[in-house]
Amino acid sequence: MTATTPTKTVQIDNFIGGEYVKGKSGKTFETINPATGQVHGHVALGTADDINDAVMAATEAFERGPWARMSVQERAAVVHRIGDLILERKDELARAETLDTGKPISESSTGDIPRAAQNFHFFAQFASSYVEEAFVPSPMEMHVAVREPVGVCGLITPWNLPLYLATWKIAPALMMGNSIVLKPAEWTPYTAYLLADICAKAGVPKGVFNIVNGFGADAAGEALTVHPGVRSISFTGETSTGRAIMKNAAATLKKLSFELGGKGANIIFDDANLDEAIETSVRAAYRNQGQICLAGSRLFVHKDAYKKVVDALVERVKNIKVGDPLDPKTQMGAMISKEHMEKVLTYIEHGKKEGKLLCGGERLTNLGDGYFIAPTMFEGLGIDSKLLKEEIFGPVLPVVPFDSEEQAIEYANSTPYGLSCSIWSENVNRCHRVSKGIRSGLVWVNCWFARDLRTPFGGQKSSGVGREGGRYSLEFFSEAKTISYKYSK
Ligand code: NAD
C-alpha cells in the first residue's frame, strides 16, 4: 500500500520568549514525510542570531522570572500538567511524530507519546522527593549541600525518538528550575513545536522554554554549544557529533552530558528460553526500523542453538509487515530520510559481498517513493566486518555463532560502543559472569528495553559521557552548593 501525505503542509516556527516567531533570516527549510518523500512542512531556519535571542529570553526568565524562585511543589504542578496535556493531545502528537519520522503510528501512539507524558509525570514526582544532605560534625556546626539550577541549559536532540528524548531532558531541567533552549533534530521538528504550546498552556512562564529550529554543524546547533550564556549542554546523537560539541563547548567550559551511538550485542545461549529470546530479538533489531541506539543490532547465538534460532528468526522477519506508517496494522515504517536510507543500503551491499544474505536486502519500491527497506539478516560475516563494528542504525541484523562464554564476551566487547546488551540464559551464574564481563552502561538479562526511570541510563566507551535518569538527571541539571553554619553559644 502506498502511503499518503496530507495535502496541507504545516508551518513550524521557532518559540522564543513565550511566542512563536519566524527565523530572523526569514528563511525556512522543508521537512519531508519519509513514507512518501513529499514535503509536509516548512520550518523556520534558525541561525546564531535566533539562538542569541533565545538565550537572552531564557536568561531574562532565569534571572528575573518566577520559575527558578518557585517552590518545588509549584513547579511540579506545572510539569505534571504538561504530562496531562500531552495525553489529552496524544492522537495529534502521535500523528505528527509519524509524519515526521515514518515510524508506525502504533509505536508513536503506544510508545513515544505516552512515554513523553510519563517523563513529565515521573520527574514532577521524583524531583519533589529529592533529598538534600546535611552534615553535622559537631553540635555547633552544620554543612548543608543544596542543589541550585544551572541557569540556561542547551538541549540538542536526535530524530529517532524526537518527543520521547527531548522530554527526557526538558522535564528534569524544568523541575530543577532552569531555563531551556532546545534545538530539535532538523528532520523531526513537529512534536517539539506542538509541545511549546502545551508548555505555555500548562503555565510555564515566558522565556523558560524556547525552541530554535535549524541544522547542527556551522548552524543553530553549533551556535548553542559556543554561546557564553549557556551553562550546560545535554546532547543525544551520534558519537562524532558528541566529539565536535565537546570541542566547541570547551572555550566556555560548559557542563556536558552525552548519550551517543550504540551497537548492542544480543547474546543467546543454548540454555535460554529460546521462544522468548527469538520473539524479543525481532523487536530488539527491527523496532523503529532499527533506528534505536539501544537496538540489539548484533546477534550472537551459541553454536548448539544456532540453526534453530536463525531458522525461526528468518521466518518471523520475513513476515514483518512493512508499509504505510499511518496504517495501525503496520509493524515497520520508513527510514528517516533518503540520505539515511542510502547509507543503510550501502551497508547492505557490503554485507552481500562479505557474507550470506538470509532475508531482505533491498529497498521496497512497491511502496511508492517512501524510504522503505526490507528487514534484512546476514550470516557468515567476519567479526571484524564493518556490519558488526559500525552503527548502521537500520533494519540490518548480522548473526554470528559462538562457542563459549569467553568468546561471547569477547565478541560483545569488540566494538568502540558500550551502550547496551542483552543476555539470554536460564543459568543465573552465567548471566552474572557475562554481565560483569561486558563493557556497557546497560545489561538486560532475559529481556530488552526494560526500564525503570530512576536507574542510571547511559553508555560506556564511545557511547556516552555521564548518565541520565532519576537523580542522575536532577544532578546534571543542577549545581551543588555547600552552605556551612557555625553556631555561637
Ligand atoms: P546527529 O548527531 O546527527 O544529530 C543530533 C542533533 O545534533 C541534531 O539536532 C543535529 O542538528 C545536532 N548537531 C549536529 N551537528 C552538530 C554540531 N556540530 N553542533 C551542535 N549540534 C549538532 O544524530 P542523529 O542522526 O540525529 O541521531 C542518531 C544518533 O543518535 C545515533 O548515533 C544514535 O545511536 C544516537 N542516539 C543515542 C541515544 C542514546 O540514548 N545513547 C538515543 C537516541 C539516539
Coordinates of C-alpha atoms and ligand atoms in Angstrom, one line a residue:
M1 CA 0.0 0.0 0.0
T2 CA 1.4 3.4 -0.9
A3 CA 1.4 5.9 1.9
T4 CA -0.3 9.3 1.6
T5 CA 0.7 12.8 2.7
P6 CA -1.9 15.3 3.9
T7 CA -2.3 17.9 1.2
K8 CA -1.9 20.8 3.6
T9 CA 1.7 21.4 4.7
V10 CA 2.4 22.7 8.2
Q11 CA 4.4 25.8 9.2
I12 CA 6.8 25.2 12.0
D13 CA 8.1 28.3 13.7
N14 CA 10.7 28.9 16.5
F15 CA 9.4 29.5 20.0
I16 CA 11.2 32.3 21.9
G17 CA 10.1 34.3 24.9
G18 CA 6.7 32.7 25.0
E19 CA 5.8 33.4 21.4
Y20 CA 6.0 31.5 18.1
V21 CA 8.3 33.5 15.9
K22 CA 9.8 33.2 12.4
G23 CA 13.5 32.8 11.9
K24 CA 15.3 36.2 11.8
S25 CA 16.7 35.4 8.4
G26 CA 13.2 34.9 7.1
K27 CA 14.3 31.6 5.6
T28 CA 12.8 28.3 6.0
F29 CA 13.7 24.7 5.2
E30 CA 11.5 21.8 4.2
T31 CA 10.6 18.8 6.2
I32 CA 9.8 15.6 4.4
N33 CA 7.4 12.8 5.1
P34 CA 9.7 9.7 4.8
A35 CA 6.8 7.5 3.9
T36 CA 6.1 9.4 0.7
G37 CA 9.2 11.5 0.0
Q38 CA 6.9 14.6 -0.1
V39 CA 7.3 17.9 1.7
H40 CA 4.9 18.1 4.7
G41 CA 6.2 21.2 6.4
H42 CA 8.2 24.4 6.2
V43 CA 10.4 25.1 9.2
A44 CA 12.0 28.3 10.4
L45 CA 15.7 28.2 9.6
G46 CA 17.3 29.3 12.9
T47 CA 20.7 30.8 12.9
A48 CA 23.2 32.1 15.5
D49 CA 21.0 35.3 15.7
D50 CA 17.9 33.3 16.7
I51 CA 20.0 31.3 19.2
N52 CA 21.2 34.5 20.7
D53 CA 17.6 35.8 21.0
A54 CA 16.5 32.6 22.7
V55 CA 19.5 32.6 25.1
M56 CA 18.6 36.2 26.0
A57 CA 15.0 35.4 26.6
A58 CA 16.0 32.3 28.7
T59 CA 18.5 34.4 30.7
E60 CA 15.9 37.1 31.4
A61 CA 13.4 34.4 32.6
F62 CA 16.1 32.8 34.7
E63 CA 17.4 36.0 36.3
R64 CA 14.2 37.8 36.9
G65 CA 11.3 35.5 36.3
P66 CA 9.3 33.4 38.8
W67 CA 10.3 29.9 37.7
A68 CA 13.7 29.4 39.5
R69 CA 12.1 31.0 42.6
M70 CA 9.0 28.8 42.9
S71 CA 8.8 26.0 45.3
V72 CA 9.4 22.5 44.0
Q73 CA 5.7 21.7 44.5
E74 CA 4.6 24.7 42.4
R75 CA 6.9 23.7 39.6
A76 CA 5.8 20.0 39.9
A77 CA 2.2 21.1 39.5
V78 CA 3.0 22.8 36.1
V79 CA 5.3 19.9 35.0
H80 CA 2.6 17.4 35.9
R81 CA 0.1 19.4 33.9
I82 CA 2.3 19.2 30.8
G83 CA 2.2 15.4 31.0
D84 CA -1.6 15.5 31.3
L85 CA -1.9 17.8 28.3
I86 CA 0.3 15.5 26.2
L87 CA -2.0 12.7 27.0
E88 CA -5.1 14.8 26.1
R89 CA -3.4 15.6 22.7
K90 CA -2.0 12.1 22.2
D91 CA -3.6 11.4 18.8
E92 CA -2.5 14.7 17.3
L93 CA 1.1 14.3 18.7
A94 CA 1.3 10.6 17.5
R95 CA 0.2 11.6 14.0
A96 CA 2.7 14.4 13.9
E97 CA 5.5 12.1 15.1
T98 CA 4.7 9.5 12.5
L99 CA 4.5 12.1 9.7
D100 CA 8.0 13.4 10.6
T101 CA 9.7 10.1 11.3
G102 CA 8.0 7.5 9.2
K103 CA 7.6 5.3 12.3
P104 CA 4.4 3.2 12.6
I105 CA 1.5 5.0 14.3
S106 CA 1.1 2.0 16.6
E107 CA 4.6 2.9 18.0
S108 CA 4.0 6.6 18.2
S109 CA 0.7 6.2 20.0
T110 CA 1.6 3.5 22.4
G111 CA 5.3 4.2 22.8
D112 CA 6.7 7.6 22.0
I113 CA 3.9 9.9 23.1
P114 CA 2.8 8.1 26.3
R115 CA 6.5 7.9 27.3
A116 CA 6.8 11.7 26.7
A117 CA 3.9 12.2 29.1
Q118 CA 5.5 9.8 31.6
N119 CA 8.8 11.7 31.5
F120 CA 6.9 14.8 32.9
H121 CA 4.8 12.9 35.4
F122 CA 7.8 10.9 36.6
F123 CA 10.2 13.9 37.1
A124 CA 7.4 16.0 38.7
Q125 CA 7.0 13.3 41.3
F126 CA 10.6 12.2 41.6
A127 CA 12.1 15.7 42.0
S128 CA 9.5 16.5 44.7
S129 CA 11.0 13.8 46.8
Y130 CA 14.7 14.5 46.1
V131 CA 16.6 14.5 49.3
E132 CA 19.3 17.1 50.0
E133 CA 22.1 16.3 52.5
A134 CA 23.1 17.9 55.8
F135 CA 26.5 17.0 57.5
V136 CA 26.7 17.7 61.2
P137 CA 30.2 17.1 62.5
S138 CA 29.5 18.6 65.9
P139 CA 26.5 20.1 67.8
M140 CA 27.9 23.6 66.9
E141 CA 28.4 23.1 63.2
M142 CA 26.4 22.1 60.1
H143 CA 27.1 21.9 56.4
V144 CA 24.2 21.7 54.1
A145 CA 24.6 20.6 50.5
V146 CA 21.8 22.2 48.4
R147 CA 21.1 21.9 44.7
E148 CA 20.5 25.0 42.6
P149 CA 19.6 25.4 39.0
V150 CA 22.4 25.6 36.5
G151 CA 20.9 28.5 34.5
V152 CA 20.3 28.4 30.8
C153 CA 20.5 24.8 29.6
G154 CA 21.0 23.9 25.9
L155 CA 19.3 20.7 24.8
I156 CA 20.2 19.1 21.4
T157 CA 18.2 16.1 20.3
P158 CA 18.1 13.5 17.5
W159 CA 15.4 12.4 15.1
N160 CA 14.8 8.8 16.1
L161 CA 12.6 9.3 19.2
P162 CA 12.0 13.0 18.9
L163 CA 9.5 13.9 21.6
Y164 CA 10.4 11.0 23.8
L165 CA 14.1 12.0 24.1
A166 CA 13.5 15.8 24.1
T167 CA 11.1 15.5 27.1
W168 CA 13.5 13.1 28.9
K169 CA 15.8 16.2 29.1
I170 CA 13.1 19.0 29.3
A171 CA 11.3 17.5 32.3
P172 CA 14.3 17.3 34.8
A173 CA 15.7 20.6 33.5
L174 CA 12.4 22.3 34.3
M175 CA 12.0 20.6 37.6
M176 CA 15.4 21.9 38.8
G177 CA 14.4 25.5 37.9
N178 CA 16.4 26.1 34.8
S179 CA 15.6 27.9 31.6
I180 CA 15.9 25.9 28.3
V181 CA 16.9 26.4 24.7
L182 CA 16.0 23.3 22.7
K183 CA 17.4 22.6 19.2
P184 CA 15.4 19.7 17.8
A185 CA 16.7 17.5 15.1
E186 CA 16.2 19.2 11.7
W187 CA 14.4 16.2 10.3
T188 CA 11.8 16.0 13.1
P189 CA 10.8 19.4 14.5
Y190 CA 7.0 18.9 14.5
T191 CA 6.2 17.5 18.0
A192 CA 8.6 19.9 19.8
Y193 CA 6.7 22.7 18.1
L194 CA 3.4 21.4 19.4
L195 CA 5.0 20.9 22.9
A196 CA 5.8 24.6 23.1
D197 CA 2.0 25.4 23.1
I198 CA 1.4 22.7 25.6
C199 CA 4.1 24.1 28.0
A200 CA 2.6 27.6 27.7
K201 CA -0.9 26.3 28.4
A202 CA 0.4 24.3 31.4
G203 CA 1.8 27.5 32.9
V204 CA 5.5 27.5 32.1
P205 CA 6.4 31.2 32.2
K206 CA 7.5 33.1 29.1
G207 CA 11.2 32.6 28.3
V208 CA 11.7 29.4 30.4
F209 CA 11.2 27.1 27.4
N210 CA 12.5 28.2 24.0
I211 CA 13.0 26.3 20.7
V212 CA 15.2 27.2 17.8
N213 CA 15.0 25.0 14.7
G214 CA 17.7 24.5 12.2
F215 CA 20.8 22.5 11.4
G216 CA 23.8 21.4 13.6
A217 CA 27.3 22.0 12.4
D218 CA 28.1 25.6 11.4
A219 CA 24.4 26.4 12.2
A220 CA 21.9 26.8 15.1
G221 CA 23.2 23.7 17.0
E222 CA 26.8 24.8 17.0
A223 CA 25.8 28.3 17.9
L224 CA 24.1 26.9 21.1
T225 CA 27.2 25.0 22.0
V226 CA 29.5 28.0 21.8
H227 CA 27.1 30.6 23.3
P228 CA 28.7 32.1 26.6
G229 CA 25.2 32.5 28.1
V230 CA 24.5 28.7 28.0
R231 CA 25.9 26.8 31.1
S232 CA 25.3 23.2 30.1
I233 CA 24.6 21.1 27.0
S234 CA 22.6 17.8 27.2
F235 CA 23.1 16.1 23.8
T236 CA 21.8 12.9 22.3
G237 CA 23.0 11.9 18.9
E238 CA 25.9 10.5 17.0
T239 CA 29.3 9.9 18.6
S240 CA 31.1 12.1 16.1
T241 CA 28.7 15.0 16.9
G242 CA 29.5 14.5 20.6
R243 CA 33.2 14.9 19.8
A244 CA 32.5 18.2 17.9
I245 CA 30.3 19.5 20.7
M246 CA 32.9 18.7 23.4
K247 CA 35.5 20.6 21.4
N248 CA 33.2 23.6 20.7
A249 CA 32.0 23.8 24.3
A250 CA 35.5 23.8 25.7
A251 CA 36.1 27.5 25.4
T252 CA 33.1 28.3 27.7
L253 CA 33.6 25.2 29.9
K254 CA 30.1 24.0 29.8
K255 CA 28.7 21.1 31.8
L256 CA 28.1 18.3 29.3
S257 CA 26.0 15.1 29.2
F258 CA 26.2 12.9 26.1
E259 CA 24.0 10.0 25.1
L260 CA 25.7 8.7 21.9
G261 CA 25.7 5.8 19.5
G262 CA 25.3 2.1 20.2
K263 CA 25.9 -1.3 18.7
G264 CA 24.1 -3.6 21.2
A265 CA 25.1 -7.3 21.4
N266 CA 22.2 -9.7 21.8
I267 CA 23.6 -13.0 23.1
I268 CA 21.6 -16.2 23.1
F269 CA 23.0 -19.2 25.0
D270 CA 21.7 -22.7 24.2
D271 CA 20.2 -23.0 27.7
A272 CA 17.9 -19.9 27.1
N273 CA 14.2 -19.9 26.8
L274 CA 14.6 -19.8 23.1
D275 CA 11.0 -18.9 22.2
E276 CA 11.1 -15.8 24.3
A277 CA 14.6 -14.9 23.1
I278 CA 13.6 -15.2 19.5
E279 CA 10.4 -13.1 19.9
T280 CA 12.3 -10.3 21.7
S281 CA 15.2 -10.4 19.3
V282 CA 12.9 -9.5 16.4
R283 CA 11.7 -6.4 18.3
A284 CA 15.2 -5.5 19.5
A285 CA 16.6 -5.5 16.0
Y286 CA 13.7 -4.0 13.9
R287 CA 11.7 -1.8 16.2
N288 CA 11.6 1.8 14.8
Q289 CA 13.2 0.4 11.6
G290 CA 16.3 -0.5 13.6
Q291 CA 16.9 3.2 14.4
I292 CA 17.3 2.9 18.1
C293 CA 20.5 3.4 20.0
L294 CA 19.6 0.5 22.3
A295 CA 18.8 -1.9 19.4
G296 CA 20.1 -5.5 19.7
S297 CA 21.9 -4.9 16.4
R298 CA 24.4 -7.8 16.6
L299 CA 23.1 -11.2 17.3
F300 CA 25.4 -13.8 18.8
V301 CA 24.0 -17.4 19.2
H302 CA 25.6 -20.4 20.8
K303 CA 26.5 -22.9 18.1
D304 CA 24.2 -25.6 19.6
A305 CA 21.2 -23.4 19.3
Y306 CA 22.3 -21.5 16.1
K307 CA 20.3 -23.3 13.5
K308 CA 17.1 -23.4 15.5
V309 CA 17.3 -19.7 16.4
V310 CA 18.3 -18.5 12.9
D311 CA 15.6 -20.5 11.1
A312 CA 12.9 -19.3 13.4
L313 CA 14.1 -15.7 13.2
V314 CA 14.3 -15.6 9.4
E315 CA 10.7 -16.9 9.3
R316 CA 9.5 -14.2 11.6
V317 CA 11.5 -11.4 10.0
K318 CA 10.1 -12.2 6.5
N319 CA 6.6 -11.8 8.0
I320 CA 7.2 -8.3 9.5
K321 CA 4.5 -6.1 7.9
V322 CA 6.3 -3.1 6.3
G323 CA 4.0 -0.4 5.0
D324 CA 2.2 2.9 5.4
P325 CA 3.2 4.2 8.9
L326 CA -0.3 5.7 9.4
D327 CA -1.9 2.2 9.0
P328 CA -2.4 0.9 12.5
K329 CA -1.5 -2.7 11.4
T330 CA 1.9 -1.6 10.0
Q331 CA 4.8 -3.1 12.1
M332 CA 7.7 -1.4 10.3
G333 CA 7.6 2.0 8.6
A334 CA 10.1 4.1 6.5
M335 CA 13.7 5.1 7.2
I336 CA 14.0 8.7 8.4
S337 CA 15.4 10.2 5.1
K338 CA 16.6 9.3 1.6
E339 CA 20.2 10.1 2.7
H340 CA 20.0 7.7 5.7
M341 CA 18.2 5.0 3.6
E342 CA 21.1 5.2 1.1
K343 CA 23.7 4.9 3.9
V344 CA 21.9 1.7 5.2
L345 CA 21.7 0.3 1.6
T346 CA 25.4 0.8 1.2
Y347 CA 26.0 -1.4 4.3
I348 CA 23.6 -4.0 2.8
E349 CA 25.5 -4.1 -0.4
H350 CA 28.8 -4.5 1.6
G351 CA 27.2 -7.4 3.5
K352 CA 26.1 -9.1 0.3
K353 CA 29.8 -9.2 -0.8
E354 CA 31.2 -10.4 2.6
G355 CA 28.5 -12.7 3.9
K356 CA 25.3 -14.6 3.1
L357 CA 22.0 -12.7 2.9
L358 CA 19.3 -14.6 4.8
C359 CA 16.4 -12.3 4.0
G360 CA 15.5 -8.7 2.9
G361 CA 18.5 -6.9 1.4
E362 CA 16.7 -4.2 -0.7
R363 CA 14.7 -1.1 -0.9
L364 CA 10.9 -1.7 -1.1
T365 CA 9.9 0.2 -4.2
N366 CA 6.4 -1.3 -4.3
L367 CA 5.5 1.1 -1.5
G368 CA 5.9 4.3 -3.7
D369 CA 8.6 6.9 -3.2
G370 CA 8.9 6.4 0.5
Y371 CA 12.2 5.3 2.1
F372 CA 11.3 1.7 2.9
I373 CA 13.9 -1.1 3.4
A374 CA 13.0 -4.7 3.8
P375 CA 14.1 -6.1 7.2
T376 CA 17.4 -7.8 6.5
M377 CA 19.6 -10.5 8.1
F378 CA 23.1 -11.7 7.3
E379 CA 25.3 -14.6 8.4
G380 CA 28.8 -15.6 7.6
L381 CA 30.3 -12.2 8.2
G382 CA 33.7 -12.0 10.0
I383 CA 33.7 -10.5 13.5
D384 CA 35.7 -7.6 12.1
S385 CA 33.2 -6.8 9.3
K386 CA 32.1 -3.2 9.4
L387 CA 28.5 -4.5 9.7
L388 CA 29.5 -5.8 13.1
K389 CA 31.6 -2.9 14.2
E390 CA 29.8 0.3 13.0
E391 CA 26.4 1.6 13.9
I392 CA 24.2 1.1 10.9
F393 CA 21.1 2.4 12.5
G394 CA 18.8 0.5 10.3
P395 CA 16.9 -2.8 9.9
V396 CA 20.0 -4.9 9.3
L397 CA 20.9 -7.8 11.7
P398 CA 24.2 -9.7 11.3
V399 CA 24.1 -13.1 13.1
V400 CA 27.3 -14.9 14.3
P401 CA 27.7 -18.2 16.1
F402 CA 29.9 -18.6 19.2
D403 CA 31.5 -21.5 21.1
S404 CA 31.9 -20.3 24.7
E405 CA 31.0 -17.7 27.3
E406 CA 34.5 -16.2 26.9
Q407 CA 34.0 -15.9 23.1
A408 CA 30.6 -14.3 23.6
I409 CA 32.1 -11.7 25.9
E410 CA 34.9 -11.0 23.5
Y411 CA 32.5 -10.6 20.6
A412 CA 30.3 -8.3 22.6
N413 CA 33.2 -6.1 23.5
S414 CA 34.6 -5.9 20.0
T415 CA 33.2 -2.5 19.0
P416 CA 34.0 1.0 20.2
Y417 CA 30.5 1.3 21.6
G418 CA 29.3 0.3 25.0
L419 CA 25.6 1.3 25.5
S420 CA 23.5 -1.8 26.0
C421 CA 23.4 -5.6 25.5
S422 CA 21.0 -8.5 26.2
I423 CA 21.9 -11.9 27.6
W424 CA 19.6 -14.9 27.3
S425 CA 20.2 -17.9 29.5
E426 CA 18.4 -19.7 32.3
N427 CA 21.7 -20.1 34.2
V428 CA 21.8 -17.2 36.7
N429 CA 25.5 -17.6 37.4
R430 CA 26.4 -17.5 33.7
C431 CA 24.2 -14.4 33.3
H432 CA 26.0 -12.7 36.1
R433 CA 29.5 -13.6 34.8
V434 CA 28.7 -12.3 31.3
S435 CA 27.0 -9.2 32.7
K436 CA 30.2 -8.4 34.5
G437 CA 32.4 -9.1 31.5
I438 CA 30.6 -6.8 29.0
R439 CA 31.6 -3.1 29.0
S440 CA 28.3 -1.4 28.6
G441 CA 26.1 1.0 30.5
L442 CA 23.0 -1.3 30.4
V443 CA 22.8 -5.0 30.6
W444 CA 19.4 -6.7 30.0
V445 CA 19.1 -10.3 31.3
N446 CA 16.4 -12.3 29.6
C447 CA 14.8 -9.1 28.4
W448 CA 15.3 -6.0 26.2
F449 CA 14.3 -2.3 26.7
A450 CA 13.2 -2.9 30.3
R451 CA 13.4 0.5 32.0
D452 CA 12.9 2.0 35.5
L453 CA 13.2 5.7 35.1
R454 CA 15.1 6.0 38.4
T455 CA 18.1 4.0 37.2
P456 CA 21.2 5.5 35.6
F457 CA 20.9 5.5 31.8
G458 CA 23.9 6.0 29.5
G459 CA 26.9 4.4 27.8
Q460 CA 30.5 3.5 28.3
K461 CA 33.3 3.9 25.8
S462 CA 32.2 5.8 22.7
S463 CA 28.5 5.6 23.7
G464 CA 28.4 8.4 26.1
V465 CA 29.6 10.7 28.8
G466 CA 27.6 10.9 32.1
R467 CA 24.3 9.4 33.0
E468 CA 20.7 10.5 32.8
G469 CA 17.6 9.1 34.7
G470 CA 16.3 9.7 38.2
R471 CA 18.8 11.6 40.4
Y472 CA 21.4 11.5 37.7
S473 CA 19.3 13.8 35.6
L474 CA 18.5 16.1 38.5
E475 CA 22.1 16.3 39.5
F476 CA 23.2 17.1 35.9
F477 CA 20.6 19.9 35.7
S478 CA 21.7 21.5 38.9
E479 CA 24.8 22.7 40.7
A480 CA 25.7 21.6 44.2
K481 CA 26.3 24.3 46.7
T482 CA 27.6 23.8 50.3
I483 CA 26.4 26.2 52.9
S484 CA 28.3 25.9 56.2
Y485 CA 27.0 27.1 59.5
K486 CA 28.8 27.6 62.8
Y487 CA 26.6 28.4 65.8
S488 CA 27.8 30.6 68.8
K489 CA 26.8 29.7 72.3
Ligands
NAD1 P1 23.3 13.7 15.0 O1 24.4 13.7 15.9 O2 23.5 13.7 13.5 O3 22.3 14.9 15.3 C1 21.7 15.0 16.6 C2 21.5 16.5 16.9 O4 22.7 17.2 16.9 C3 20.6 17.2 15.8 O5 19.7 18.1 16.4 C4 21.7 17.9 15.0 O6 21.2 19.1 14.3 C5 22.7 18.3 16.0 N1 24.0 18.6 15.6 C6 24.7 18.0 14.6 N2 25.9 18.5 14.5 C7 26.1 19.4 15.5 C8 27.1 20.3 15.9 N3 28.3 20.3 15.3 N4 26.9 21.1 17.0 C9 25.7 21.0 17.6 N5 24.7 20.3 17.2 C10 24.8 19.5 16.2 O7 22.4 12.4 15.4 P2 21.1 11.8 14.7 O8 21.5 11.3 13.4 O9 20.0 12.9 14.8 O10 20.7 10.6 15.7 C11 21.1 9.3 15.5 C12 22.2 9.0 16.5 O11 21.8 9.3 17.9 C13 22.6 7.6 16.5 O12 24.0 7.5 16.6 C14 22.0 7.1 17.8 O13 22.7 5.9 18.4 C15 22.1 8.2 18.7 N6 21.2 8.1 19.8 C16 21.7 7.8 21.1 C17 20.8 7.6 22.1 C18 21.3 7.3 23.5 O14 20.5 7.5 24.4 N7 22.5 6.9 23.7 C19 19.4 7.8 21.9 C20 18.9 8.1 20.6 C21 19.8 8.2 19.6

